[in-house]
CSV table of C-alpha atoms and ligand atoms in Angstrom, one decimal:
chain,number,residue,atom,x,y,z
A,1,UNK,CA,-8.5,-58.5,20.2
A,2,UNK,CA,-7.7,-58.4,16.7
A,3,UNK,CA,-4.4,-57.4,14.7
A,4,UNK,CA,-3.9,-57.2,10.8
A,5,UNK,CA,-1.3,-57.9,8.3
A,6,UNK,CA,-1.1,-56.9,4.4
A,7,UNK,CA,1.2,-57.5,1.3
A,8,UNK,CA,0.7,-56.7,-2.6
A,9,UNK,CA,1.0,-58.6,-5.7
A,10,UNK,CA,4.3,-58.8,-8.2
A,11,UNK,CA,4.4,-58.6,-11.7
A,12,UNK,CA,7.5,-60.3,-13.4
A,13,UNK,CA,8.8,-58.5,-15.8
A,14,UNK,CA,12.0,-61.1,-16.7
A,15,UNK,CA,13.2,-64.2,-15.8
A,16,UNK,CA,10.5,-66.7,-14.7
A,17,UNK,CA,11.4,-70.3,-14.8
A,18,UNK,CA,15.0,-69.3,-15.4
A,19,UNK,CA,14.9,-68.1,-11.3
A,20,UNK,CA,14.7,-71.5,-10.8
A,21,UNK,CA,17.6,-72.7,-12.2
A,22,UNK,CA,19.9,-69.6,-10.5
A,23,UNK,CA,19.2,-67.1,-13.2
A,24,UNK,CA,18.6,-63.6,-12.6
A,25,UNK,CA,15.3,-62.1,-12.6
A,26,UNK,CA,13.3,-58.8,-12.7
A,27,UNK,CA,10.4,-58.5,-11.1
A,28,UNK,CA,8.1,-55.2,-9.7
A,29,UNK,CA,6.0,-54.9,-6.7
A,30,UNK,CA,2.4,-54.6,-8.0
A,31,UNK,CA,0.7,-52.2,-5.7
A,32,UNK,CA,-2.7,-51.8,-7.1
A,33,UNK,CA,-3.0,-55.6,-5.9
A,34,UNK,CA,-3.6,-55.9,-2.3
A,35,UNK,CA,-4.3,-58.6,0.3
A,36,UNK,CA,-5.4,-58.0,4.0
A,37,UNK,CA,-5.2,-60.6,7.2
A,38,UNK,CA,-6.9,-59.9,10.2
A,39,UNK,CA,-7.0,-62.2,12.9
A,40,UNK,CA,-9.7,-62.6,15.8
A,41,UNK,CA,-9.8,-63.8,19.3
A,42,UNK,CA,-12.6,-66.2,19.3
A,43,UNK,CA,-12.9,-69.2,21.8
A,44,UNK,CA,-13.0,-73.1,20.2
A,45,UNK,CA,-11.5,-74.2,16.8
A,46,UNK,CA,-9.3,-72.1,15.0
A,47,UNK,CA,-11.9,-71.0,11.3
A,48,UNK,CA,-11.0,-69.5,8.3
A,49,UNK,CA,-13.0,-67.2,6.2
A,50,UNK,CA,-11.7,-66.5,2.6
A,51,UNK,CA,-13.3,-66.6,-1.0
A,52,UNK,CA,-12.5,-70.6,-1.3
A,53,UNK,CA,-14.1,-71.2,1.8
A,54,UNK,CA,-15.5,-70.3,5.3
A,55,UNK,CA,-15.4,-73.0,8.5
A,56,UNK,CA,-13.2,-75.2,10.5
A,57,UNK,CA,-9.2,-74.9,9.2
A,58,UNK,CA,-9.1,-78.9,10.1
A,59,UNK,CA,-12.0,-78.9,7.4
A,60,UNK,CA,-10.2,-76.6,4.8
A,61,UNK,CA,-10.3,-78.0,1.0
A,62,UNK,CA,-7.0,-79.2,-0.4
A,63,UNK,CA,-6.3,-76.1,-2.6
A,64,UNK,CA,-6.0,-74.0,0.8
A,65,UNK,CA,-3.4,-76.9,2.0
A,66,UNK,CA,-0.5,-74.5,1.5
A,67,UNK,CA,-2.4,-71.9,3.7
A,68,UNK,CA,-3.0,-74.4,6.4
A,69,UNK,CA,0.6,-75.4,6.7
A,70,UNK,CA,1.6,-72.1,6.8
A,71,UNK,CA,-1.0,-71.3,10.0
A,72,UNK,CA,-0.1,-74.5,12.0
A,73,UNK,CA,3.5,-73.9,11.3
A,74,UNK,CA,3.8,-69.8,12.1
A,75,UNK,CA,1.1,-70.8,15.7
A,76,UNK,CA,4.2,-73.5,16.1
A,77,UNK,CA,6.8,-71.0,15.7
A,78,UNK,CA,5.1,-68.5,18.2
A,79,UNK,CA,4.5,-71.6,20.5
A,80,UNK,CA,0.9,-70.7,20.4
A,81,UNK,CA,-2.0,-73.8,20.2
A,82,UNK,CA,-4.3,-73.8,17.3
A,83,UNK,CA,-7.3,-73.0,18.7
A,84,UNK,CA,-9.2,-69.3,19.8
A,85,UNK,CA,-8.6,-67.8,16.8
A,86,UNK,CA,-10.3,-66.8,13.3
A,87,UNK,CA,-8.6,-65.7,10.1
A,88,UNK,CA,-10.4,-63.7,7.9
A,89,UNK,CA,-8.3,-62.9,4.2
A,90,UNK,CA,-9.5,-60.1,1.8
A,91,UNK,CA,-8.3,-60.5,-1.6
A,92,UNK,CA,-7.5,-57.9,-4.7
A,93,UNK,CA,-4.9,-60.4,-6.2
A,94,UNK,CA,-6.7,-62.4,-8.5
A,95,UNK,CA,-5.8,-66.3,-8.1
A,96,UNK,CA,-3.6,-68.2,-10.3
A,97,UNK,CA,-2.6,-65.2,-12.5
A,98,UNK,CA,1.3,-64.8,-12.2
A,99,UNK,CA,0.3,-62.3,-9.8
A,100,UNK,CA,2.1,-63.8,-6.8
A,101,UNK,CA,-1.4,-64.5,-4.9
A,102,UNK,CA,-0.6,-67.5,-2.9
A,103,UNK,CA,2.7,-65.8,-1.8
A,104,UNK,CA,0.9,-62.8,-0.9
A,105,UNK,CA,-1.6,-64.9,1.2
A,106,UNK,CA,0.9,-66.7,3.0
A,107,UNK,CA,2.8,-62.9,4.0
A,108,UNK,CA,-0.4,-61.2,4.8
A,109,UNK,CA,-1.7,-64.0,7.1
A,110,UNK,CA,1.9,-64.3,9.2
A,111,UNK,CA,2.4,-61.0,9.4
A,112,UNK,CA,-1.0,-60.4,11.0
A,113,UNK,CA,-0.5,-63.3,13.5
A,114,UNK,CA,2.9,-62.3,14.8
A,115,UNK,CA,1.1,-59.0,15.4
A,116,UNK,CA,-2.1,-60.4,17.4
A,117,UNK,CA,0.7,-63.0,19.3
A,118,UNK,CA,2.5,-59.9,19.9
A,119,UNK,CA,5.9,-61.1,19.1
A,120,UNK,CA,8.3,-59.3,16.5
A,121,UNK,CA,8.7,-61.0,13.2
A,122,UNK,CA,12.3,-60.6,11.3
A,123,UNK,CA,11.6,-60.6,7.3
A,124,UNK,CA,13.8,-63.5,7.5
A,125,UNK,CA,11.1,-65.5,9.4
A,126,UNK,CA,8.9,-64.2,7.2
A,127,UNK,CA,10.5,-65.4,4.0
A,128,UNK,CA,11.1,-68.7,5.7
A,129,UNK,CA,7.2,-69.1,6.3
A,130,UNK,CA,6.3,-67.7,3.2
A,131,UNK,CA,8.5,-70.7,1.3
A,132,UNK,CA,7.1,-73.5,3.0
A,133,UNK,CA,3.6,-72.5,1.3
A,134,UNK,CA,4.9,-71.8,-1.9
A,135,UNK,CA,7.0,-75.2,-1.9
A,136,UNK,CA,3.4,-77.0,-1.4
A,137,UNK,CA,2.1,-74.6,-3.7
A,138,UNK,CA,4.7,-74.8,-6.4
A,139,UNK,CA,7.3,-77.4,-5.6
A,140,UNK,CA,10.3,-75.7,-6.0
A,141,UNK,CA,10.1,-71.7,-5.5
A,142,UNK,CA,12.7,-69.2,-6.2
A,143,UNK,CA,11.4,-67.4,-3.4
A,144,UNK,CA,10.7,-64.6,-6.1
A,145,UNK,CA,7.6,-64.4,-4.9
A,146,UNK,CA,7.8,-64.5,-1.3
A,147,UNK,CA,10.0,-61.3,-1.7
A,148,UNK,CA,8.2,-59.2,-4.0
A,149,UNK,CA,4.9,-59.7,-1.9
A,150,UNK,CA,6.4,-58.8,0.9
A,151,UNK,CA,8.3,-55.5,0.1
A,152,UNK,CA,7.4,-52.3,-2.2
A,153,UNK,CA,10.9,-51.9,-4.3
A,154,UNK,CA,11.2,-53.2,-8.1
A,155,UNK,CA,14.0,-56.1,-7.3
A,156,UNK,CA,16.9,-57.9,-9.2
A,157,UNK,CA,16.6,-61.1,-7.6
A,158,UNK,CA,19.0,-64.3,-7.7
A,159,UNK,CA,17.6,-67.1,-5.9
A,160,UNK,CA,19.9,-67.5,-2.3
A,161,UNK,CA,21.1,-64.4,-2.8
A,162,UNK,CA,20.7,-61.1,-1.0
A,163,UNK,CA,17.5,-58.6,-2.8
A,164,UNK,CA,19.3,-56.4,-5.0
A,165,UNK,CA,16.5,-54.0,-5.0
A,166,UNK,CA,16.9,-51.0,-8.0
A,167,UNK,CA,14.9,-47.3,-9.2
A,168,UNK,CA,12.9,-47.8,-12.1
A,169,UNK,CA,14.0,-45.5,-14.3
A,170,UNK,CA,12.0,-45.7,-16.9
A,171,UNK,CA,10.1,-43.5,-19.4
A,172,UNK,CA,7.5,-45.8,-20.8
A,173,UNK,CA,4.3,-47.2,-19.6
A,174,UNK,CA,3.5,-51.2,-18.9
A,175,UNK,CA,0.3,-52.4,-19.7
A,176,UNK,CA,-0.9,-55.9,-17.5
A,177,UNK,CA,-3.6,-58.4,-18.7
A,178,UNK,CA,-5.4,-61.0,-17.7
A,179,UNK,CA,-6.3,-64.0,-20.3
A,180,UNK,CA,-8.9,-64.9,-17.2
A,181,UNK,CA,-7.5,-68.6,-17.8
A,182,UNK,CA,-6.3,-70.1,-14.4
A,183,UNK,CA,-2.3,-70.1,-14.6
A,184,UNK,CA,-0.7,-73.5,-13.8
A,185,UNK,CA,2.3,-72.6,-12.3
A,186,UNK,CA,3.3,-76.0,-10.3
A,187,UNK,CA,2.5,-78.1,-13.8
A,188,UNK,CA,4.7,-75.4,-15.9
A,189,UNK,CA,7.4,-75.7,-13.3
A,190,UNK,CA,7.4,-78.9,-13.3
A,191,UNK,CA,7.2,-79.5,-17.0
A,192,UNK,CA,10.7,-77.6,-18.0
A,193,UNK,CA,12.0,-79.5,-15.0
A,194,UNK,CA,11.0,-82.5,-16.9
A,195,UNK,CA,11.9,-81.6,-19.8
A,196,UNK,CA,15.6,-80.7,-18.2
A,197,UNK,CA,15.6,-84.3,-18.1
A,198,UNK,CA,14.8,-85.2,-21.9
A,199,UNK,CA,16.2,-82.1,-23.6
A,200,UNK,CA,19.3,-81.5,-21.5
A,201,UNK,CA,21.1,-79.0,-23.9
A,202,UNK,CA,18.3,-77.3,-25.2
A,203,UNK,CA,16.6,-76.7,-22.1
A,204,UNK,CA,20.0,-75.2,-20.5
A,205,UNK,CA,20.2,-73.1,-23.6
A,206,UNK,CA,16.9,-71.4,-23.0
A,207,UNK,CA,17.1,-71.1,-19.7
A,208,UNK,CA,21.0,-69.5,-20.2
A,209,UNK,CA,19.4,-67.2,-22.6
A,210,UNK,CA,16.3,-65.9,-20.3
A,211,UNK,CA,18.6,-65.2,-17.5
A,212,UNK,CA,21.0,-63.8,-20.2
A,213,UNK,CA,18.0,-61.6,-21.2
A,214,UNK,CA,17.1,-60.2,-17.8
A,215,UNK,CA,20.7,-58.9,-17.1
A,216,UNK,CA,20.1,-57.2,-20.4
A,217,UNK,CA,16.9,-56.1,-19.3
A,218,UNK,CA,18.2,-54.7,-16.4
A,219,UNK,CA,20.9,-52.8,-17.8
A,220,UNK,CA,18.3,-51.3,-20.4
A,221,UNK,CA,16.1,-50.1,-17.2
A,222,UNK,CA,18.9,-48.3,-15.5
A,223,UNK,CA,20.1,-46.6,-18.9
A,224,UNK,CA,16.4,-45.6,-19.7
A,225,UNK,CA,15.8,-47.8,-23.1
A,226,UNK,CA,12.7,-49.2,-22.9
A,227,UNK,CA,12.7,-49.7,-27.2
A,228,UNK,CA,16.0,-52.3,-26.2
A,229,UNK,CA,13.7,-53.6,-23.4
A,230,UNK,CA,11.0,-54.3,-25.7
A,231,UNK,CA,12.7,-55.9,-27.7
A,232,UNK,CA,14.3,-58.6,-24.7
A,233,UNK,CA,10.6,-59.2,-24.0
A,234,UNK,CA,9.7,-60.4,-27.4
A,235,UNK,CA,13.1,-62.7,-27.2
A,236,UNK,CA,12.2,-63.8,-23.6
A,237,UNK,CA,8.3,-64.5,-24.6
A,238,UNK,CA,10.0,-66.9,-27.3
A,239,UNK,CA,12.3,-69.0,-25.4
A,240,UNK,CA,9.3,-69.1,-22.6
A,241,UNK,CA,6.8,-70.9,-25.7
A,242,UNK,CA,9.9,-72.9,-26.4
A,243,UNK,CA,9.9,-74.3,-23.3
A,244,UNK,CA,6.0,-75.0,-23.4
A,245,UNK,CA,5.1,-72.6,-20.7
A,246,UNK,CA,2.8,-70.5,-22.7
A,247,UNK,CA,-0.4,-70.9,-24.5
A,248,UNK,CA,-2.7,-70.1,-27.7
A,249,UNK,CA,-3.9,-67.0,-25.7
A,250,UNK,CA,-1.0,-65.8,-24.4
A,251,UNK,CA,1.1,-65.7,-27.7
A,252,UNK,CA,-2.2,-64.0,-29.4
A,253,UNK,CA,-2.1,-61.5,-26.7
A,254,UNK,CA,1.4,-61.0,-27.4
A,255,UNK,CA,1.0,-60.8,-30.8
A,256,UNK,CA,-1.8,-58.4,-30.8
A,257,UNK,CA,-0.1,-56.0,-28.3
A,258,UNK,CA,2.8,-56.0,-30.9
A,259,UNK,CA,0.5,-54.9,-33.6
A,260,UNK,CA,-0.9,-52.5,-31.2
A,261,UNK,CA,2.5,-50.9,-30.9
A,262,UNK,CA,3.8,-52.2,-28.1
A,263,UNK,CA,7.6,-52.3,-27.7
A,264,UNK,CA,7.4,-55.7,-26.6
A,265,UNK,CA,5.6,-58.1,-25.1
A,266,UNK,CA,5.7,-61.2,-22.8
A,267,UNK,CA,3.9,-63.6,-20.3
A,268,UNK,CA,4.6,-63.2,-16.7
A,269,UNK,CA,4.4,-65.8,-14.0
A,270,UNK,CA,4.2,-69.3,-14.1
A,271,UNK,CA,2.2,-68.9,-17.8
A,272,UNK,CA,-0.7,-71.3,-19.4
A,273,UNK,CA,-2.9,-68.9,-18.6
A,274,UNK,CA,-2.8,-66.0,-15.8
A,275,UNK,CA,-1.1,-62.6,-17.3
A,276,UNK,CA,1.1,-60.8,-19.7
A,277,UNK,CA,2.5,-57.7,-19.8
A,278,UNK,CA,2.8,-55.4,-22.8
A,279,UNK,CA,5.6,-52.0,-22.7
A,280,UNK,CA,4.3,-49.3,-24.3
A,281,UNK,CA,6.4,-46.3,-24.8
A,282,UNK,CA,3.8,-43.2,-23.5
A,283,UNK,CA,0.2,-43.1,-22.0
A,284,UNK,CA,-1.5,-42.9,-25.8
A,285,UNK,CA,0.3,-45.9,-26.8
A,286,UNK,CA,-0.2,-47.5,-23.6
A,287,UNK,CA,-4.0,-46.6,-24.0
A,288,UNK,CA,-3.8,-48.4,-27.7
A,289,UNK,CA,-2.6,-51.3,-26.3
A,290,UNK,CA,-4.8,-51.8,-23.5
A,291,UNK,CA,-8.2,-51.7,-25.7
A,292,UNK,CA,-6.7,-53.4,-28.4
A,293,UNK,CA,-5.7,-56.4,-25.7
A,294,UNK,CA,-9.2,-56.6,-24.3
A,295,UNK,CA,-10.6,-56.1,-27.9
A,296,UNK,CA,-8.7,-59.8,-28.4
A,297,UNK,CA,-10.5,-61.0,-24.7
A,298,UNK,CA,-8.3,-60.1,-22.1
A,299,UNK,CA,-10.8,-60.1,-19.0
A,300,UNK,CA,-8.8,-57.0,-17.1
A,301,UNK,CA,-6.1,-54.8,-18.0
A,302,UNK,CA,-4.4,-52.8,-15.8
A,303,UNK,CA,-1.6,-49.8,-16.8
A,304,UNK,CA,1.9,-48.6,-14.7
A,305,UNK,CA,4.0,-46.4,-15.0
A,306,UNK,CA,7.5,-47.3,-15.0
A,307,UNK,CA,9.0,-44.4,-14.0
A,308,UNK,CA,7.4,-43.4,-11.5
A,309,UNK,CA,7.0,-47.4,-9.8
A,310,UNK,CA,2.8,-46.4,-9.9
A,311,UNK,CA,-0.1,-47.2,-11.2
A,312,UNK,CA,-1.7,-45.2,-13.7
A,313,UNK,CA,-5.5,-46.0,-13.6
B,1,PMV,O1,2.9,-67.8,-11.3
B,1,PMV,P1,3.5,-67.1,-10.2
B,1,PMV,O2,3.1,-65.7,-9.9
B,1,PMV,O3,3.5,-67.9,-8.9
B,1,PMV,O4,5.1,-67.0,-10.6
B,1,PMV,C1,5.9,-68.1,-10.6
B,1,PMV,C2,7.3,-67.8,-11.0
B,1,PMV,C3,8.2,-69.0,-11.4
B,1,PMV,O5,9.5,-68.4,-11.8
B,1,PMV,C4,7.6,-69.7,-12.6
B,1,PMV,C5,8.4,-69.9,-10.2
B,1,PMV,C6,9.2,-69.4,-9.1
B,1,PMV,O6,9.2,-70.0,-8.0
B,1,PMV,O7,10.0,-68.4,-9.2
């Protein structure tokens, strides 16, 4: 007996850190990123078997503590004892990259146990699940996450509000990279909520002007303007190193996209490392922009096209 479950990786394209506070956000369903679940009746001790590690779940390392919650507490909810069974998880989502990869773990691996338990699972549940892994993950999730790796539609997303999900109509290409420096997504969150504390107004001013920036954004995807939407990146990449979520690399990777002739560009994710994104306004210039960015040491570029919600290469 075995059954499987799958979900892909998200790209943000605006408003992270500002979903936190009840901003808007923008965010695309990054299909050339995939993860895979399959569970296995085996007798004994429930195992894992994943890149961190391979053995006992009651054994598992600390940095798979949000997967193990997540297990125990989806076997609770299908009133099924831990024990008989082996979860195996395949990965194209690199780690800690803004990517969405712990979310994605969480929906592949309680999809594919509702499936072997047999039981229908409402994507309700499913966010639910998904959430208590990203809160040990992250803290405090928007839930962005949890709904972008577990659906296929680009999504204008308020936190507690229904998925607003939208076509993206636009003609341009969007170039992803990888600094290949881990992202530190719970210590960036946390960070802006402390500094929230210290910098009341100014923190509430960036964080207005990032949500601000993705209803813009929004509005410049539906009405096919990606020069306008370029140009909210650069703003939005600004107010995110104001608020001390970015790094050296990411702002040289910014800046040499830019020069590249990108239309703008931008972390995405929790930043200090992980990815950013680059818009480029056809294939040649998206082309440009991708050797130029991992001329400057990105470890992996990857290229989408907007319009047509697919990847190009
Ligand atoms: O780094 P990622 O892919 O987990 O993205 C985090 C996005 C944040 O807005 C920073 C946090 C959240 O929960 O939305």
């Amino acid at each position: 007996m075995k059954a499987t479950g799958t979900s892909n990786g998200k790209i943000i394209l605006m408003g992270e850190h500002s979903v936190v506070y009840g901003e808007p956000a923008v965010a695309l369903p990054f299909l050339a990123t995939s993860i895979e679940t399959t569970v296995t009746k085996t007798s004994g001790a429930v195992t894992l078997d994943c890149v961190f590690y391979q053995g006992a779940l009651s054994k598992a390392p600390e940095r798979l503590l949000n997967l193990v919650a997540v297990i125990t507490e989806t076997a609770a909810r299908l009133n099924q004892p831990l024990q008989d069974f082996n979860i195996t998880i395949k990965s194209t989502i690199p780690p800690e990259r803004g990517m969405g990869s712990s979310a994605a773990v969480a929906v592949a691996t309680i999809r594919a146990l509702y499936r072997f338990f047999e039981e229908p699972l409402s994507h309700e549940v499913l966010l639910e699940l998904t959430n208590i892994s990203e809160t040990i993950a992250h803290g405090n999730p928007s839930g962005l996450d949890a709904a972008m790796t577990s659906g296929q539609d680009p999504l204008f997303f308020i936190k507690g509000q229904p998925f607003v999900p939208f076509p993206l109509n636009l003609t341009a290409y969007l170039v992803v990279a990888d600094t290949g420096i881990s992202g530190q997504t719970k210590e960036a969150v946390n960070s802006i909520a402390d500094l929230y504390k210290t910098a009341p107004e100014l923190t509430h001013t960036a964080i207005a002007t990032l949500g601000r920036l993705a209803e813009q954004a929004k509005v410049a995807i539906e009405g096919d303007k990606p020069v306008e939407l370029g140009l909210y990146m650069k703003q939005a990449h600004e107010q995110l190193a104001f608020l001390g979520v970015s790094n050296r690399m990411l702002d040289d990777l910014v800046q040499v996209a830019v020069k590249a002739g990108a239309l703008g560009a931008k972390l995405t994710g929790g930043g200090r490392g992980g990815c950013m994104i680059a818009l480029a306004a056809d294939k040649e210039a998206a082309a440009a922009v991708s050797s130029a960015l991992l001329d400057a040491g990105a470890v992996n570029t990857w290229t989408y096209q907007m319009g047509d919600d697919k990847r190009d290469d």
